[in-house]
XYZ file of N, CA and C in Angstrom:
381
model
N -19.916 -8.203 -19.128
C -20.203 -8.517 -17.699
C -20.412 -7.365 -16.823
N -19.834 -6.229 -17.225
C -19.980 -5.020 -16.454
C -21.460 -4.574 -16.338
N -22.187 -4.871 -17.386
C -23.579 -4.452 -17.457
C -24.459 -4.998 -16.350
N -24.062 -6.108 -15.739
C -24.839 -6.721 -14.729
C -24.390 -6.237 -13.298
N -23.480 -5.262 -13.253
C -23.020 -4.760 -11.954
C -24.133 -4.049 -11.225
N -24.477 -4.578 -10.018
C -25.480 -3.922 -9.149
C -24.840 -2.775 -8.370
N -23.673 -2.986 -7.819
C -23.014 -1.934 -7.051
C -21.599 -1.761 -7.579
N -20.664 -2.650 -7.181
C -19.285 -2.634 -7.612
C -18.861 -4.033 -7.987
N -18.429 -4.235 -9.189
C -17.985 -5.618 -9.607
C -16.511 -5.569 -9.852
N -15.893 -6.779 -9.764
C -14.437 -6.905 -9.912
C -14.084 -8.087 -10.728
N -12.851 -8.058 -11.293
C -12.381 -9.184 -12.146
C -10.848 -9.125 -12.236
N -10.199 -10.185 -12.790
C -8.771 -10.132 -12.926
C -8.344 -9.142 -14.011
N -7.042 -8.748 -13.927
C -6.471 -7.859 -14.991
C -5.188 -8.474 -15.363
N -4.939 -8.685 -16.658
C -3.750 -9.283 -17.124
C -2.631 -8.198 -17.323
N -1.368 -8.655 -17.193
C -0.143 -7.845 -17.478
C -0.167 -6.668 -16.572
N -0.219 -6.819 -15.293
C -0.296 -5.693 -14.304
C 0.523 -5.984 -13.097
N 1.069 -4.959 -12.497
C 1.804 -5.107 -11.207
C 3.049 -6.000 -11.288
N 3.644 -6.073 -12.438
C 4.808 -6.888 -12.608
C 4.501 -8.398 -12.668
N 3.261 -8.731 -12.950
C 2.827 -10.107 -13.040
C 2.092 -10.348 -14.323
N 1.848 -11.634 -14.650
C 1.060 -12.016 -15.797
C -0.386 -11.529 -15.548
N -0.857 -11.602 -14.289
C -2.198 -11.086 -13.884
C -2.290 -10.891 -12.403
N -3.239 -10.065 -12.048
C -3.567 -9.924 -10.662
C -5.097 -10.156 -10.552
N -5.580 -10.628 -9.409
C -7.001 -10.903 -9.377
C -7.498 -10.977 -7.903
N -8.793 -10.708 -7.762
C -9.392 -10.943 -6.428
C -9.504 -12.483 -6.144
N -9.224 -12.806 -4.939
C -9.437 -14.245 -4.529
C -10.839 -14.369 -4.110
N -11.490 -15.439 -4.625
C -12.919 -15.619 -4.379
C -13.231 -16.940 -3.724
N -13.977 -16.984 -2.672
C -14.460 -18.241 -2.062
C -15.925 -18.114 -1.862
N -16.673 -19.141 -2.253
C -18.141 -19.133 -2.175
C -18.771 -17.865 -2.673
N -18.276 -17.386 -3.760
C -18.862 -16.240 -4.455
C -18.490 -14.910 -3.807
N -17.605 -14.813 -2.818
C -17.213 -13.585 -2.137
C -15.754 -13.318 -2.240
N -15.339 -12.109 -2.374
C -13.925 -11.735 -2.415
C -13.347 -11.865 -0.970
N -12.294 -12.656 -0.896
C -11.687 -12.902 0.415
C -10.205 -12.376 0.516
N -9.669 -11.925 -0.636
C -8.286 -11.457 -0.622
C -7.872 -11.156 -2.042
N -6.573 -11.009 -2.224
C -6.060 -10.559 -3.490
C -4.763 -11.312 -3.859
N -4.705 -11.685 -5.121
C -3.527 -12.304 -5.732
C -2.841 -11.178 -6.452
N -1.814 -10.563 -5.835
C -1.222 -9.362 -6.436
C 0.306 -9.408 -6.254
N 0.986 -8.679 -7.103
C 2.434 -8.619 -7.033
C 2.961 -7.446 -6.225
N 2.047 -6.612 -5.716
C 2.503 -5.434 -4.993
C 1.457 -5.031 -3.928
N 1.897 -4.930 -2.708
C 1.123 -4.448 -1.583
C -0.250 -5.129 -1.392
N -0.245 -6.387 -1.181
C -1.438 -7.124 -0.920
C -2.221 -6.628 0.257
N -1.569 -5.849 1.088
C -2.234 -5.309 2.311
C -3.137 -4.105 2.009
N -3.153 -3.674 0.813
C -4.077 -2.578 0.464
C -5.573 -3.049 0.647
N -6.453 -2.145 1.137
C -7.796 -2.557 1.350
C -8.447 -3.129 0.090
N -8.160 -2.542 -1.052
C -8.660 -3.012 -2.353
C -7.412 -3.138 -3.286
N -6.714 -4.226 -3.176
C -5.480 -4.439 -3.952
C -5.821 -4.818 -5.402
N -6.267 -3.784 -6.129
C -6.821 -3.986 -7.451
C -6.423 -2.853 -8.393
N -6.251 -3.193 -9.614
C -5.901 -2.169 -10.625
C -7.171 -1.456 -11.033
N -6.998 -0.211 -11.533
C -8.150 0.633 -11.966
C -8.954 -0.110 -13.063
N -8.314 -0.943 -13.844
C -9.016 -1.653 -14.912
C -9.809 -2.873 -14.366
N -9.683 -3.127 -13.067
C -10.293 -4.402 -12.515
C -11.644 -4.186 -11.774
N -12.267 -3.016 -11.989
C -13.573 -2.890 -11.339
C -14.400 -1.964 -12.104
N -15.747 -2.101 -11.815
C -16.769 -1.244 -12.406
C -17.708 -0.800 -11.273
N -18.238 0.420 -11.375
C -19.098 0.980 -10.354
C -20.382 1.397 -11.112
N -21.532 0.980 -10.507
C -22.818 1.338 -11.111
C -23.050 2.844 -11.016
N -23.754 3.374 -11.948
C -24.110 4.772 -11.871
C -24.908 5.129 -10.639
N -25.764 4.210 -10.175
C -26.551 4.448 -8.982
C -25.680 4.703 -7.774
N -24.593 3.872 -7.683
C -23.650 4.050 -6.537
C -23.011 5.433 -6.610
N -22.558 5.826 -7.806
C -21.968 7.148 -7.969
C -22.889 8.216 -7.545
N -24.141 8.125 -8.026
C -25.124 9.174 -7.661
C -25.440 9.182 -6.152
N -25.408 8.057 -5.544
C -25.754 7.987 -4.095
C -24.563 8.376 -3.201
N -23.416 8.527 -3.742
C -22.237 8.970 -3.057
C -21.577 10.205 -3.731
N -22.341 11.282 -3.712
C -21.878 12.505 -4.475
C -20.553 13.112 -3.935
N -20.106 12.784 -2.795
C -18.899 13.320 -2.270
C -17.697 12.416 -2.510
N -17.954 11.237 -3.026
C -16.898 10.268 -3.312
C -16.055 10.857 -4.478
N -14.781 10.813 -4.307
C -13.829 11.321 -5.356
C -12.703 10.378 -5.589
N -12.244 10.362 -6.829
C -11.048 9.647 -7.204
C -9.949 10.663 -7.310
N -9.027 10.628 -6.301
C -7.979 11.653 -6.186
C -6.891 11.480 -7.198
N -6.634 12.511 -7.936
C -5.419 12.452 -8.805
C -4.166 12.672 -8.030
N -4.353 13.527 -6.989
C -3.252 13.827 -6.048
C -3.737 13.638 -4.677
N -2.834 13.374 -3.760
C -3.211 13.183 -2.338
C -3.271 11.788 -1.872
N -3.267 10.823 -2.760
C -3.224 9.422 -2.331
C -1.815 8.937 -2.402
N -1.477 7.953 -1.529
C -0.195 7.343 -1.594
C -0.085 6.540 -2.910
N 1.117 6.354 -3.442
C 1.280 5.556 -4.682
C 0.553 4.234 -4.545
N -0.262 3.915 -5.550
C -0.911 2.658 -5.655
C -2.192 2.553 -4.800
N -2.522 3.656 -4.117
C -3.712 3.616 -3.201
C -4.916 4.386 -3.725
N -4.845 4.908 -4.953
C -5.963 5.661 -5.503
C -7.182 4.763 -5.564
N -7.122 3.542 -6.076
C -8.270 2.728 -6.186
C -8.853 2.412 -4.790
N -7.943 2.076 -3.859
C -8.527 1.820 -2.433
C -9.126 3.031 -1.856
N -8.520 4.181 -1.959
C -9.073 5.375 -1.438
C -10.413 5.724 -2.007
N -10.566 5.393 -3.270
C -11.942 5.685 -3.921
C -12.910 4.616 -3.482
N -12.541 3.371 -3.574
C -13.544 2.295 -3.298
C -13.962 2.264 -1.829
N -13.099 2.698 -0.881
C -13.420 2.737 0.500
C -14.586 3.667 0.705
N -14.742 4.707 -0.123
C -15.814 5.674 0.040
C -17.205 5.172 -0.404
N -17.222 4.064 -1.169
C -18.452 3.650 -1.738
C -18.828 2.206 -1.511
N -17.971 1.381 -0.987
C -18.285 -0.035 -0.815
C -17.424 -0.682 0.186
N -17.608 -1.970 0.426
C -16.708 -2.780 1.278
C -16.275 -3.980 0.492
N -15.250 -4.661 0.913
C -14.818 -5.877 0.182
C -15.901 -6.890 0.170
N -16.624 -7.015 1.254
C -17.732 -8.008 1.330
C -18.825 -7.787 0.310
N -19.027 -6.547 -0.147
C -20.041 -6.183 -1.070
C -19.649 -6.395 -2.487
N -18.354 -6.662 -2.833
C -17.868 -6.773 -4.203
C -18.535 -7.855 -4.865
N -18.796 -7.705 -6.169
C -19.427 -8.707 -7.015
C -18.364 -9.272 -8.002
N -17.921 -10.463 -7.734
C -16.930 -11.114 -8.630
C -17.548 -11.464 -9.989
N -16.819 -11.078 -11.059
C -17.223 -11.378 -12.373
C -16.177 -12.276 -12.981
N -16.248 -12.565 -14.304
C -15.200 -13.316 -15.007
C -15.053 -14.758 -14.403
N -16.149 -15.452 -14.239
C -16.202 -16.810 -13.719
C -15.517 -16.868 -12.354
N -16.046 -16.058 -11.437
C -15.491 -15.949 -10.065
C -14.058 -15.551 -10.058
N -13.732 -14.603 -10.952
C -12.332 -14.056 -11.042
C -11.330 -15.124 -11.426
N -11.687 -15.999 -12.328
C -10.700 -17.015 -12.824
C -10.389 -16.868 -14.284
N -10.903 -15.802 -14.940
C -10.616 -15.561 -16.354
C -10.161 -14.108 -16.564
N -9.122 -13.927 -17.293
C -8.648 -12.630 -17.642
C -9.362 -12.109 -18.918
N -10.205 -11.088 -18.733
C -10.950 -10.491 -19.857
C -10.480 -9.093 -20.125
N -9.587 -8.572 -19.266
C -9.088 -7.178 -19.409
C -7.600 -7.168 -19.188
N -6.897 -6.392 -20.033
C -5.450 -6.351 -19.888
C -5.027 -4.873 -19.613
N -4.057 -4.733 -18.716
C -3.451 -3.403 -18.453
C -2.396 -3.230 -19.516
N -2.540 -2.269 -20.404
C -1.595 -2.112 -21.451
C -0.942 -0.719 -21.443
N 0.247 -0.741 -21.801
C 1.001 0.562 -21.958
C 1.803 0.486 -23.230
N 2.337 1.596 -23.654
C 3.195 1.548 -24.829
C 4.708 1.376 -24.437
N 4.867 0.327 -23.626
C 6.236 -0.041 -23.148
C 6.249 -1.560 -23.002
N 7.460 -2.092 -22.971
C 7.613 -3.525 -22.837
C 6.991 -3.949 -21.445
N 6.328 -5.126 -21.476
C 5.774 -5.674 -20.240
C 6.876 -6.030 -19.254
N 6.681 -5.626 -17.994
C 7.677 -5.931 -16.927
C 6.993 -7.004 -16.003
N 7.595 -8.198 -16.012
C 7.068 -9.267 -15.102
C 8.008 -9.556 -13.953
N 8.606 -8.430 -13.396
C 9.595 -8.614 -12.309
C 8.962 -9.153 -11.091
N 7.707 -9.039 -10.824
C 7.050 -9.600 -9.660
C 6.449 -10.962 -9.828
N 6.543 -11.538 -10.986
C 5.956 -12.873 -11.284
C 6.747 -13.898 -10.475
N 6.060 -14.696 -9.663
C 6.759 -15.695 -8.897
C 7.433 -16.716 -9.763
N 8.541 -17.324 -9.360
C 9.235 -18.319 -10.110
C 8.337 -19.557 -10.287
N 7.593 -19.854 -9.291
C 6.683 -21.001 -9.289
C 5.262 -20.479 -9.191
N 4.367 -20.974 -9.955
C 3.021 -20.504 -9.995
C 2.361 -20.756 -8.651
N 2.030 -19.694 -7.867
C 1.485 -19.785 -6.546
C -0.005 -19.639 -6.487
N -0.691 -19.262 -7.542
C -2.120 -19.110 -7.502
C -2.808 -20.454 -7.421
N -4.016 -20.528 -6.930
C -4.758 -21.761 -6.795
C -5.513 -22.114 -8.106
N -5.547 -21.199 -9.054
C -6.201 -21.516 -10.340
C -5.206 -21.301 -11.483
N -5.508 -21.928 -12.580
C -4.637 -21.828 -13.761
C -5.386 -20.854 -14.745
N -4.855 -19.629 -14.896
C -5.506 -18.598 -15.752
C -4.623 -18.425 -17.022
N -5.338 -18.455 -18.132
C -4.634 -18.162 -19.366
C -4.589 -16.618 -19.636
N -3.437 -16.138 -19.940
C -3.279 -14.715 -20.167
C -2.941 -14.459 -21.619
């Protein structure tokens, strides 16, 4: 699905942020918010594994940088994406962000500390 990215596309990520998944909230084919376990107030409350950027966008924004240092914790993605796009321009993939096709994995036990006791999302996603 990344191959069809025109500018910046987004999708859910499984096992991230202390939850089973995090995802962009989509209404009428547009991203309108974020289902996340941590800092939903971020401009782009998304994991690094949850988006793709077309090469054309990268080439048309030669000063855009992904900071290894200098961003607040958890703000690297937002700091980068703010340089190249807006939330309104995001292209939802994975069936309007209702399917997990990507997992955030580490070589440590999964921590689901931020998973709500009762499922609060509006869709039922298999992880």
